[in-house]
Amino acid sequence: MQYLRVARRALQEGRLSWLASTAAKTVLVPISQRVGKPLAGPLMGILIPTYRCNNACFMCDLPKPQFYKTRGDREFNTAELKNVIDDMAAIGVAGLTLTGGEATIRSDCFELLAHARQRGLHVHLNTNGYNLLTSPGRVDELLESDLDAMNISLDGATAETHNRLRNAVLGFERIAKATEEILARRGSGRPAVTYTFVLGPDNCREVPDFVRLARDRGINSVSFIPLSGCYSGAAAHTSEGLRAMDDAVAWIREEKTRAADSEFIDNSDAYLSLFPRAFRSVPSPLRCYVGYHNVMVDCYGNVYPCALHYELHRPMGSIRDKPLREVWHSDSYEQGRRELTSCTDCYWNCHTEINLLYQSAPVALA
């Protein structure tokens, strides 16, 4: 649904060349996989300006900054990260997401967002919302960057649940205040604001209240991600937990059909149908196209095709060694793409929703 909103917005703003180019890239993704080489640049670029974070979410297994510090690595500075953005624009990335870690920990986060917008990219921010009010003018900086959309992680309808799951003192309260300020001061509906909810056994019973809370606050949409077994330290869910999570998914799917604003729940029904498999750590039934529609560069110059790849596989290359264009078209990247075609490890929303475009919608696990 979010992709449809992006397309409608581009149409309304008269960005017809961007829309046509993005549509062409979308069509070329499965053809590229068939011929064994990228026929266009990626649809989506992901930039990780830092792995540092001020939350400690139980399901997060992102690399810790100390891992790189012990090797003598350093985070890219502002100019170097702007060069990464320039390189992404040059290879034809349609949209760029800044994520982390927590991207807003960096004082130049909004400067980077503004730079990406100036390069003509659709710009998106993933944030835990914790830093948006840490100093006067912070929301102004966010809005002045002119980003298109942002996801704020909110994992409960109550402060007790969210703050506990994210190990974030007053995290729930900070998100409420930041949301209020952003919505009150944004112009022309930009940025669109989405609450992202990682659905697991500890918060699944709060799903209806979470959706009502989000509607009451006036944000644009909510999005759900299943708590699956693809993160390190994952444990099998109890039968009681599985039933409760399945019930929550059934409620979400029914709510999408009966609500007047069905697009408020951002997930497609095909994606929601996969959640029971994810809860049970059943391999994804989808053929993966991520190597052709996505590229990710982290703050140390490592290049990966997807968010899961750094945990399970080697980098495809480093922009410290060669330009991003050369990495994207390298033999090592192509070998990685072929290997990823059969990867069934993750149910990440950003990758899964695009993969679903290229295959028949799966049937929910009974």
mmCIF file of C-alpha atoms in Angstrom:
data_model
loop_
_atom_site.group_PDB
_atom_site.id
_atom_site.type_symbol
_atom_site.label_atom_id
_atom_site.label_comp_id
_atom_site.label_asym_id
_atom_site.label_seq_id
_atom_site.Cartn_x
_atom_site.Cartn_y
_atom_site.Cartn_z
ATOM 1 C CA MET A 1 0.000 0.000 0.000
ATOM 2 C CA GLN A 2 2.851 2.368 0.827
ATOM 3 C CA TYR A 3 4.246 1.888 -2.672
ATOM 4 C CA LEU A 4 0.877 2.837 -4.174
ATOM 5 C CA ARG A 5 0.811 5.995 -2.075
ATOM 6 C CA VAL A 6 4.316 6.857 -3.259
ATOM 7 C CA ALA A 7 3.232 6.427 -6.889
ATOM 8 C CA ARG A 8 0.097 8.536 -6.387
ATOM 9 C CA ARG A 9 2.116 11.275 -4.731
ATOM 10 C CA ALA A 10 4.633 11.333 -7.572
ATOM 11 C CA LEU A 11 1.766 11.599 -10.035
ATOM 12 C CA GLN A 12 0.166 14.461 -8.103
ATOM 13 C CA GLU A 13 3.473 16.328 -7.964
ATOM 14 C CA GLY A 14 4.076 15.870 -11.681
ATOM 15 C CA ARG A 15 7.208 13.731 -11.244
ATOM 16 C CA LEU A 16 6.318 11.721 -14.318
ATOM 17 C CA SER A 17 9.878 10.942 -15.414
ATOM 18 C CA TRP A 18 10.715 9.550 -11.947
ATOM 19 C CA LEU A 19 7.509 7.507 -11.987
ATOM 20 C CA ALA A 20 8.202 6.112 -15.468
ATOM 21 C CA SER A 21 11.800 5.281 -14.582
ATOM 22 C CA THR A 22 10.752 3.527 -11.373
ATOM 23 C CA ALA A 23 8.068 1.532 -13.212
ATOM 24 C CA ALA A 24 10.657 0.440 -15.783
ATOM 25 C CA LYS A 25 13.058 -0.693 -13.047
ATOM 26 C CA THR A 26 10.246 -2.673 -11.420
ATOM 27 C CA VAL A 27 9.580 -4.516 -14.684
ATOM 28 C CA LEU A 28 13.283 -5.177 -15.272
ATOM 29 C CA VAL A 29 13.908 -6.858 -11.895
ATOM 30 C CA PRO A 30 12.700 -10.391 -12.848
ATOM 31 C CA ILE A 31 14.184 -10.044 -16.339
ATOM 32 C CA SER A 32 17.536 -9.155 -14.788
ATOM 33 C CA GLN A 33 17.390 -12.283 -12.650
ATOM 34 C CA ARG A 34 16.560 -14.348 -15.700
ATOM 35 C CA VAL A 35 19.503 -13.072 -17.768
ATOM 36 C CA GLY A 36 21.878 -13.084 -14.796
ATOM 37 C CA LYS A 37 22.873 -9.416 -14.663
ATOM 38 C CA PRO A 38 21.283 -6.149 -13.518
ATOM 39 C CA LEU A 39 19.655 -4.335 -16.427
ATOM 40 C CA ALA A 40 19.033 -1.228 -14.320
ATOM 41 C CA GLY A 41 19.929 0.292 -10.995
ATOM 42 C CA PRO A 42 18.209 -0.891 -7.809
ATOM 43 C CA LEU A 43 14.741 0.266 -6.874
ATOM 44 C CA MET A 44 15.741 0.884 -3.276
ATOM 45 C CA GLY A 45 18.909 2.049 -1.613
ATOM 46 C CA ILE A 46 19.495 1.714 2.127
ATOM 47 C CA LEU A 47 22.070 3.847 3.913
ATOM 48 C CA ILE A 48 23.145 3.027 7.461
ATOM 49 C CA PRO A 49 24.919 6.169 8.731
ATOM 50 C CA THR A 50 25.596 4.482 12.095
ATOM 51 C CA TYR A 51 25.064 1.228 13.945
ATOM 52 C CA ARG A 52 24.880 3.119 17.239
ATOM 53 C CA CYS A 53 21.482 3.094 18.947
ATOM 54 C CA ASN A 54 19.924 4.429 22.141
ATOM 55 C CA ASN A 55 17.382 1.614 22.407
ATOM 56 C CA ALA A 56 18.213 -2.030 23.146
ATOM 57 C CA CYS A 57 15.447 -4.004 21.439
ATOM 58 C CA PHE A 58 15.406 -7.678 22.360
ATOM 59 C CA MET A 59 14.959 -8.854 18.758
ATOM 60 C CA CYS A 60 17.703 -6.671 17.255
ATOM 61 C CA ASP A 61 20.972 -8.266 16.170
ATOM 62 C CA LEU A 62 22.530 -5.436 14.198
ATOM 63 C CA PRO A 63 26.326 -5.348 14.334
ATOM 64 C CA LYS A 64 27.557 -3.433 17.346
ATOM 65 C CA PRO A 65 29.897 -0.463 16.743
ATOM 66 C CA GLN A 66 32.507 -2.034 19.037
ATOM 67 C CA PHE A 67 32.962 -4.825 16.482
ATOM 68 C CA TYR A 68 34.260 -2.286 13.960
ATOM 69 C CA LYS A 69 36.194 -0.168 16.451
ATOM 70 C CA THR A 70 38.299 -3.158 17.468
ATOM 71 C CA ARG A 71 39.269 -3.531 13.799
ATOM 72 C CA GLY A 72 40.252 0.133 13.569
ATOM 73 C CA ASP A 73 37.351 1.104 11.303
ATOM 74 C CA ARG A 74 35.687 4.515 11.551
ATOM 75 C CA GLU A 75 32.284 5.777 10.520
ATOM 76 C CA PHE A 76 32.152 7.793 7.328
ATOM 77 C CA ASN A 77 31.959 11.538 7.876
ATOM 78 C CA THR A 78 29.259 13.779 6.400
ATOM 79 C CA ALA A 79 31.060 14.426 3.122
ATOM 80 C CA GLU A 80 31.742 10.714 2.611
ATOM 81 C CA LEU A 81 28.105 9.788 3.291
ATOM 82 C CA LYS A 82 26.957 12.472 0.848
ATOM 83 C CA ASN A 83 29.241 10.865 -1.720
ATOM 84 C CA VAL A 84 27.517 7.529 -1.056
ATOM 85 C CA ILE A 85 24.158 9.201 -1.690
ATOM 86 C CA ASP A 86 25.531 10.716 -4.909
ATOM 87 C CA ASP A 87 26.748 7.284 -6.005
ATOM 88 C CA MET A 88 23.344 5.752 -5.297
ATOM 89 C CA ALA A 89 21.650 8.453 -7.365
ATOM 90 C CA ALA A 90 24.187 7.885 -10.142
ATOM 91 C CA ILE A 91 23.440 4.158 -10.429
ATOM 92 C CA GLY A 92 19.715 4.912 -10.640
ATOM 93 C CA VAL A 93 18.342 4.225 -7.158
ATOM 94 C CA ALA A 94 14.723 5.420 -7.068
ATOM 95 C CA GLY A 95 14.334 5.744 -3.305
ATOM 96 C CA LEU A 96 16.680 5.966 -0.347
ATOM 97 C CA THR A 97 16.024 4.898 3.247
ATOM 98 C CA LEU A 98 18.175 6.054 6.150
ATOM 99 C CA THR A 99 18.130 3.527 8.947
ATOM 100 C CA GLY A 100 20.461 2.119 11.583
ATOM 101 C CA GLY A 101 21.199 1.608 14.351
ATOM 102 C CA GLU A 102 19.425 4.873 14.987
ATOM 103 C CA ALA A 103 20.173 7.326 12.193
ATOM 104 C CA THR A 104 19.080 10.384 14.184
ATOM 105 C CA ILE A 105 21.929 9.842 16.672
ATOM 106 C CA ARG A 106 24.118 11.490 14.045
ATOM 107 C CA SER A 107 23.901 15.282 14.101
ATOM 108 C CA ASP A 108 24.068 15.315 10.280
ATOM 109 C CA CYS A 109 21.104 12.963 9.776
ATOM 110 C CA PHE A 110 18.723 15.632 8.490
ATOM 111 C CA GLU A 111 21.456 17.190 6.357
ATOM 112 C CA LEU A 112 21.875 13.789 4.688
ATOM 113 C CA LEU A 113 18.126 13.487 4.133
ATOM 114 C CA ALA A 114 18.037 16.940 2.546
ATOM 115 C CA HIS A 115 20.980 16.047 0.299
ATOM 116 C CA ALA A 116 19.191 12.934 -0.924
ATOM 117 C CA ARG A 117 16.065 14.962 -1.703
ATOM 118 C CA GLN A 118 18.194 17.449 -3.654
ATOM 119 C CA ARG A 119 19.439 14.524 -5.755
ATOM 120 C CA GLY A 120 15.849 13.759 -6.755
ATOM 121 C CA LEU A 121 15.413 10.613 -4.642
ATOM 122 C CA HIS A 122 12.307 9.539 -2.771
ATOM 123 C CA VAL A 123 13.625 9.833 0.786
ATOM 124 C CA HIS A 124 12.529 7.795 3.785
ATOM 125 C CA LEU A 125 13.666 7.613 7.429
ATOM 126 C CA ASN A 126 13.392 4.714 9.869
ATOM 127 C CA THR A 127 13.615 5.898 13.470
ATOM 128 C CA ASN A 128 12.753 4.895 17.022
ATOM 129 C CA GLY A 129 11.642 8.487 17.601
ATOM 130 C CA TYR A 130 13.801 8.840 20.691
ATOM 131 C CA ASN A 131 15.955 11.739 19.483
ATOM 132 C CA LEU A 132 13.388 13.833 17.635
ATOM 133 C CA LEU A 133 12.875 16.166 20.595
ATOM 134 C CA THR A 134 16.321 16.152 22.210
ATOM 135 C CA SER A 135 16.995 19.796 21.366
ATOM 136 C CA PRO A 136 15.009 22.870 20.261
ATOM 137 C CA GLY A 137 14.540 23.008 16.516
ATOM 138 C CA ARG A 138 15.052 19.279 15.976
ATOM 139 C CA VAL A 139 11.599 18.794 14.420
ATOM 140 C CA ASP A 140 12.182 21.896 12.303
ATOM 141 C CA GLU A 141 15.383 20.320 10.953
ATOM 142 C CA LEU A 142 13.473 17.130 10.164
ATOM 143 C CA LEU A 143 10.737 18.989 8.279
ATOM 144 C CA GLU A 144 13.176 21.281 6.483
ATOM 145 C CA SER A 145 14.920 18.228 5.041
ATOM 146 C CA ASP A 146 11.737 17.744 2.969
ATOM 147 C CA LEU A 147 11.814 13.959 3.359
ATOM 148 C CA ASP A 148 8.887 12.091 1.852
ATOM 149 C CA ALA A 149 8.065 9.588 4.585
ATOM 150 C CA MET A 150 9.176 8.168 7.908
ATOM 151 C CA ASN A 151 8.579 5.027 9.933
ATOM 152 C CA ILE A 152 8.532 5.308 13.716
ATOM 153 C CA SER A 153 8.921 2.043 15.635
ATOM 154 C CA LEU A 154 6.112 1.604 18.165
ATOM 155 C CA ASP A 155 5.721 -1.886 19.581
ATOM 156 C CA GLY A 156 2.758 -1.507 21.885
ATOM 157 C CA ALA A 157 -0.429 0.359 22.641
ATOM 158 C CA THR A 158 0.831 1.085 26.156
ATOM 159 C CA ALA A 159 3.969 2.685 27.513
ATOM 160 C CA GLU A 160 4.705 -0.347 29.674
ATOM 161 C CA THR A 161 4.815 -2.737 26.704
ATOM 162 C CA HIS A 162 6.715 -0.553 24.235
ATOM 163 C CA ASN A 163 9.274 0.715 26.716
ATOM 164 C CA ARG A 164 9.960 -2.782 28.013
ATOM 165 C CA LEU A 165 10.367 -4.371 24.575
ATOM 166 C CA ARG A 166 12.613 -1.562 23.356
ATOM 167 C CA ASN A 167 14.431 -1.030 26.668
ATOM 168 C CA ALA A 168 13.631 2.631 26.160
ATOM 169 C CA VAL A 169 12.847 4.754 29.223
ATOM 170 C CA LEU A 170 9.979 7.101 28.256
ATOM 171 C CA GLY A 171 10.243 5.911 24.644
ATOM 172 C CA PHE A 172 6.480 5.635 24.247
ATOM 173 C CA GLU A 173 5.979 9.115 25.676
ATOM 174 C CA ARG A 174 8.655 10.639 23.433
ATOM 175 C CA ILE A 175 7.034 9.117 20.336
ATOM 176 C CA ALA A 176 3.638 10.557 21.314
ATOM 177 C CA LYS A 177 5.084 14.059 21.689
ATOM 178 C CA ALA A 178 7.198 13.866 18.537
ATOM 179 C CA THR A 179 4.217 12.643 16.514
ATOM 180 C CA GLU A 180 2.092 15.503 17.790
ATOM 181 C CA GLU A 181 4.704 18.102 16.809
ATOM 182 C CA ILE A 182 5.412 16.615 13.369
ATOM 183 C CA LEU A 183 1.745 16.375 12.415
ATOM 184 C CA ALA A 184 0.983 19.872 13.696
ATOM 185 C CA ARG A 185 3.829 21.520 11.807
ATOM 186 C CA ARG A 186 4.277 19.570 8.582
ATOM 187 C CA GLY A 187 3.028 21.114 5.365
ATOM 188 C CA SER A 188 1.427 19.466 2.328
ATOM 189 C CA GLY A 189 1.266 16.153 4.159
ATOM 190 C CA ARG A 190 5.039 15.638 4.064
ATOM 191 C CA PRO A 191 6.447 13.570 5.596
ATOM 192 C CA ALA A 192 3.929 10.742 5.662
ATOM 193 C CA VAL A 193 4.164 9.102 9.101
ATOM 194 C CA THR A 194 3.848 5.344 9.654
ATOM 195 C CA TYR A 195 4.042 3.468 12.950
ATOM 196 C CA THR A 196 5.859 0.139 12.553
ATOM 197 C CA PHE A 197 4.925 -2.657 14.967
ATOM 198 C CA VAL A 198 6.984 -5.862 15.361
ATOM 199 C CA LEU A 199 4.273 -8.386 16.169
ATOM 200 C CA GLY A 200 5.246 -11.010 18.743
ATOM 201 C CA PRO A 201 3.801 -12.899 21.736
ATOM 202 C CA ASP A 202 4.400 -10.031 24.181
ATOM 203 C CA ASN A 203 2.372 -7.410 22.305
ATOM 204 C CA CYS A 204 0.002 -9.257 19.976
ATOM 205 C CA ARG A 205 -3.005 -8.758 22.255
ATOM 206 C CA GLU A 206 -2.542 -4.991 21.974
ATOM 207 C CA VAL A 207 -2.904 -4.901 18.179
ATOM 208 C CA PRO A 208 -6.509 -3.561 18.064
ATOM 209 C CA ASP A 209 -5.720 -0.879 20.648
ATOM 210 C CA PHE A 210 -2.529 -0.005 18.778
ATOM 211 C CA VAL A 211 -4.439 0.546 15.530
ATOM 212 C CA ARG A 212 -7.041 2.671 17.315
ATOM 213 C CA LEU A 213 -4.313 4.710 19.029
ATOM 214 C CA ALA A 214 -2.553 5.327 15.709
ATOM 215 C CA ARG A 215 -5.804 6.392 14.030
ATOM 216 C CA ASP A 216 -6.616 8.731 16.906
ATOM 217 C CA ARG A 217 -3.216 10.405 16.578
ATOM 218 C CA GLY A 218 -3.880 11.120 12.901
ATOM 219 C CA ILE A 219 -0.851 9.440 11.335
ATOM 220 C CA ASN A 220 -0.970 8.132 7.775
ATOM 221 C CA SER A 221 -0.648 4.389 8.317
ATOM 222 C CA VAL A 222 0.553 1.478 10.413
ATOM 223 C CA SER A 223 2.721 -1.423 9.311
ATOM 224 C CA PHE A 224 3.311 -4.817 10.925
ATOM 225 C CA ILE A 225 6.392 -7.036 10.822
ATOM 226 C CA PRO A 226 6.288 -10.622 12.155
ATOM 227 C CA LEU A 227 8.653 -11.613 14.938
ATOM 228 C CA SER A 228 10.366 -14.511 13.199
ATOM 229 C CA GLY A 229 13.286 -16.781 13.914
ATOM 230 C CA CYS A 230 15.735 -15.019 11.585
ATOM 231 C CA TYR A 231 17.421 -13.026 14.356
ATOM 232 C CA SER A 232 20.153 -14.474 16.547
ATOM 233 C CA GLY A 233 18.903 -15.689 19.905
ATOM 234 C CA ALA A 234 15.392 -16.364 18.633
ATOM 235 C CA ALA A 235 13.497 -18.982 20.592
ATOM 236 C CA ALA A 236 10.546 -21.103 19.548
ATOM 237 C CA HIS A 237 7.207 -19.629 20.530
ATOM 238 C CA THR A 238 4.851 -21.500 22.854
ATOM 239 C CA SER A 239 1.625 -22.950 21.480
ATOM 240 C CA GLU A 240 -0.308 -20.352 23.471
ATOM 241 C CA GLY A 241 1.814 -17.562 22.019
ATOM 242 C CA LEU A 242 1.349 -18.881 18.501
ATOM 243 C CA ARG A 243 -2.433 -18.958 18.896
ATOM 244 C CA ALA A 244 -2.466 -15.400 20.209
ATOM 245 C CA MET A 245 -0.272 -14.142 17.366
ATOM 246 C CA ASP A 246 -2.362 -15.990 14.761
ATOM 247 C CA ASP A 247 -5.493 -14.401 16.235
ATOM 248 C CA ALA A 248 -3.893 -10.971 15.979
ATOM 249 C CA VAL A 249 -3.040 -11.531 12.311
ATOM 250 C CA ALA A 250 -6.595 -12.717 11.626
ATOM 251 C CA TRP A 251 -7.894 -9.516 13.234
ATOM 252 C CA ILE A 252 -5.584 -7.358 11.092
ATOM 253 C CA ARG A 253 -6.666 -9.083 7.881
ATOM 254 C CA GLU A 254 -10.326 -8.741 8.778
ATOM 255 C CA GLU A 255 -9.845 -5.097 9.763
ATOM 256 C CA LYS A 256 -8.385 -4.354 6.333
ATOM 257 C CA THR A 257 -11.530 -5.680 4.668
ATOM 258 C CA ARG A 258 -14.073 -3.913 6.878
ATOM 259 C CA ALA A 259 -12.427 -0.552 7.554
ATOM 260 C CA ALA A 260 -13.358 2.410 5.398
ATOM 261 C CA ASP A 261 -9.668 3.377 5.299
ATOM 262 C CA SER A 262 -8.324 -0.073 4.367
ATOM 263 C CA GLU A 263 -5.000 1.426 3.278
ATOM 264 C CA PHE A 264 -4.376 2.605 6.835
ATOM 265 C CA ILE A 265 -2.950 -0.867 7.478
ATOM 266 C CA ASP A 266 -0.029 -0.713 5.104
ATOM 267 C CA ASN A 267 0.647 -4.440 4.653
ATOM 268 C CA SER A 268 -0.751 -6.359 1.712
ATOM 269 C CA ASP A 269 -2.973 -9.319 2.545
ATOM 270 C CA ALA A 270 -0.508 -11.588 0.738
ATOM 271 C CA TYR A 271 2.241 -10.490 3.119
ATOM 272 C CA LEU A 272 0.009 -10.862 6.178
ATOM 273 C CA SER A 273 -0.785 -14.405 5.059
ATOM 274 C CA LEU A 274 2.888 -15.267 5.561
ATOM 275 C CA PHE A 275 3.019 -14.230 9.217
ATOM 276 C CA PRO A 276 2.035 -17.642 10.653
ATOM 277 C CA ARG A 277 4.946 -19.195 8.742
ATOM 278 C CA ALA A 278 7.308 -16.552 10.092
ATOM 279 C CA PHE A 279 6.152 -17.142 13.684
ATOM 280 C CA ARG A 280 6.958 -20.839 13.279
ATOM 281 C CA SER A 281 10.311 -20.240 11.537
ATOM 282 C CA VAL A 282 9.026 -22.009 8.434
ATOM 283 C CA PRO A 283 11.203 -21.014 5.443
ATOM 284 C CA SER A 284 9.716 -18.391 3.163
ATOM 285 C CA PRO A 285 8.002 -19.880 0.091
ATOM 286 C CA LEU A 286 9.024 -16.914 -2.064
ATOM 287 C CA ARG A 287 11.723 -16.668 -4.683
ATOM 288 C CA CYS A 288 13.951 -13.767 -3.603
ATOM 289 C CA TYR A 289 14.768 -10.915 -5.989
ATOM 290 C CA VAL A 290 16.465 -8.653 -3.431
ATOM 291 C CA GLY A 291 19.833 -8.788 -5.178
ATOM 292 C CA TYR A 292 18.313 -6.950 -8.139
ATOM 293 C CA HIS A 293 15.990 -4.468 -6.431
ATOM 294 C CA ASN A 294 17.996 -3.414 -3.373
ATOM 295 C CA VAL A 295 21.442 -2.226 -2.335
ATOM 296 C CA MET A 296 22.623 -1.336 1.167
ATOM 297 C CA VAL A 297 25.753 0.594 2.179
ATOM 298 C CA ASP A 298 26.756 0.949 5.806
ATOM 299 C CA CYS A 299 28.749 3.637 7.603
ATOM 300 C CA TYR A 300 31.998 1.727 7.049
ATOM 301 C CA GLY A 301 31.594 1.378 3.292
ATOM 302 C CA ASN A 302 30.450 -2.261 3.264
ATOM 303 C CA VAL A 303 27.975 -3.087 0.487
ATOM 304 C CA TYR A 304 25.208 -5.630 1.055
ATOM 305 C CA PRO A 305 22.110 -6.562 -0.939
ATOM 306 C CA CYS A 306 19.786 -6.663 2.071
ATOM 307 C CA ALA A 307 19.410 -6.041 5.780
ATOM 308 C CA LEU A 308 19.798 -9.718 6.713
ATOM 309 C CA HIS A 309 22.908 -10.288 4.643
ATOM 310 C CA TYR A 310 25.468 -8.737 6.995
ATOM 311 C CA GLU A 311 24.490 -11.259 9.678
ATOM 312 C CA LEU A 312 24.651 -14.377 7.513
ATOM 313 C CA HIS A 313 27.011 -13.618 4.644
ATOM 314 C CA ARG A 314 30.030 -11.614 3.554
ATOM 315 C CA PRO A 315 29.771 -8.107 2.088
ATOM 316 C CA MET A 316 29.457 -7.932 -1.686
ATOM 317 C CA GLY A 317 32.307 -5.445 -1.663
ATOM 318 C CA SER A 318 33.427 -2.156 -0.188
ATOM 319 C CA ILE A 319 33.250 1.345 -1.620
ATOM 320 C CA ARG A 320 36.563 1.989 0.125
ATOM 321 C CA ASP A 321 38.049 -0.273 -2.566
ATOM 322 C CA LYS A 322 35.990 0.578 -5.654
ATOM 323 C CA PRO A 323 33.057 2.820 -6.665
ATOM 324 C CA LEU A 324 29.528 1.637 -5.913
ATOM 325 C CA ARG A 325 28.767 1.291 -9.634
ATOM 326 C CA GLU A 326 31.612 -1.194 -10.006
ATOM 327 C CA VAL A 327 30.487 -3.140 -6.937
ATOM 328 C CA TRP A 328 26.885 -3.264 -8.243
ATOM 329 C CA HIS A 329 28.047 -4.703 -11.572
ATOM 330 C CA SER A 330 30.837 -6.916 -10.168
ATOM 331 C CA ASP A 331 31.103 -10.678 -10.574
ATOM 332 C CA SER A 332 31.077 -11.141 -6.780
ATOM 333 C CA TYR A 333 27.778 -9.251 -6.494
ATOM 334 C CA GLU A 334 26.284 -11.334 -9.293
ATOM 335 C CA GLN A 335 27.380 -14.535 -7.568
ATOM 336 C CA GLY A 336 25.732 -13.276 -4.384
ATOM 337 C CA ARG A 337 22.547 -12.499 -6.284
ATOM 338 C CA ARG A 338 22.384 -16.052 -7.609
ATOM 339 C CA GLU A 339 22.853 -17.448 -4.114
ATOM 340 C CA LEU A 340 20.175 -15.159 -2.690
ATOM 341 C CA THR A 341 17.586 -16.276 -5.227
ATOM 342 C CA SER A 342 17.014 -19.372 -3.111
ATOM 343 C CA CYS A 343 17.325 -17.619 0.273
ATOM 344 C CA THR A 344 14.292 -18.345 2.460
ATOM 345 C CA ASP A 345 15.533 -16.887 5.744
ATOM 346 C CA CYS A 346 13.637 -13.631 6.213
ATOM 347 C CA TYR A 347 10.206 -12.029 6.184
ATOM 348 C CA TRP A 348 11.363 -8.395 6.206
ATOM 349 C CA ASN A 349 8.494 -6.236 4.998
ATOM 350 C CA CYS A 350 10.462 -4.028 2.594
ATOM 351 C CA HIS A 351 11.939 -7.021 0.744
ATOM 352 C CA THR A 352 8.990 -9.406 0.998
ATOM 353 C CA GLU A 353 6.384 -6.972 -0.316
ATOM 354 C CA ILE A 354 8.473 -6.333 -3.443
ATOM 355 C CA ASN A 355 9.202 -10.039 -3.907
ATOM 356 C CA LEU A 356 5.465 -10.679 -3.794
ATOM 357 C CA LEU A 357 5.040 -8.571 -6.925
ATOM 358 C CA TYR A 358 6.793 -11.255 -8.913
ATOM 359 C CA GLN A 359 4.989 -14.413 -7.809
ATOM 360 C CA SER A 360 1.571 -15.717 -6.926
ATOM 361 C CA ALA A 361 0.273 -14.767 -3.488
ATOM 362 C CA PRO A 362 0.864 -17.636 -1.053
ATOM 363 C CA VAL A 363 -1.813 -19.393 0.913
ATOM 364 C CA ALA A 364 -1.758 -18.835 4.679
ATOM 365 C CA LEU A 365 -0.410 -21.634 6.825
ATOM 366 C CA ALA A 366 -3.275 -23.521 8.404
#
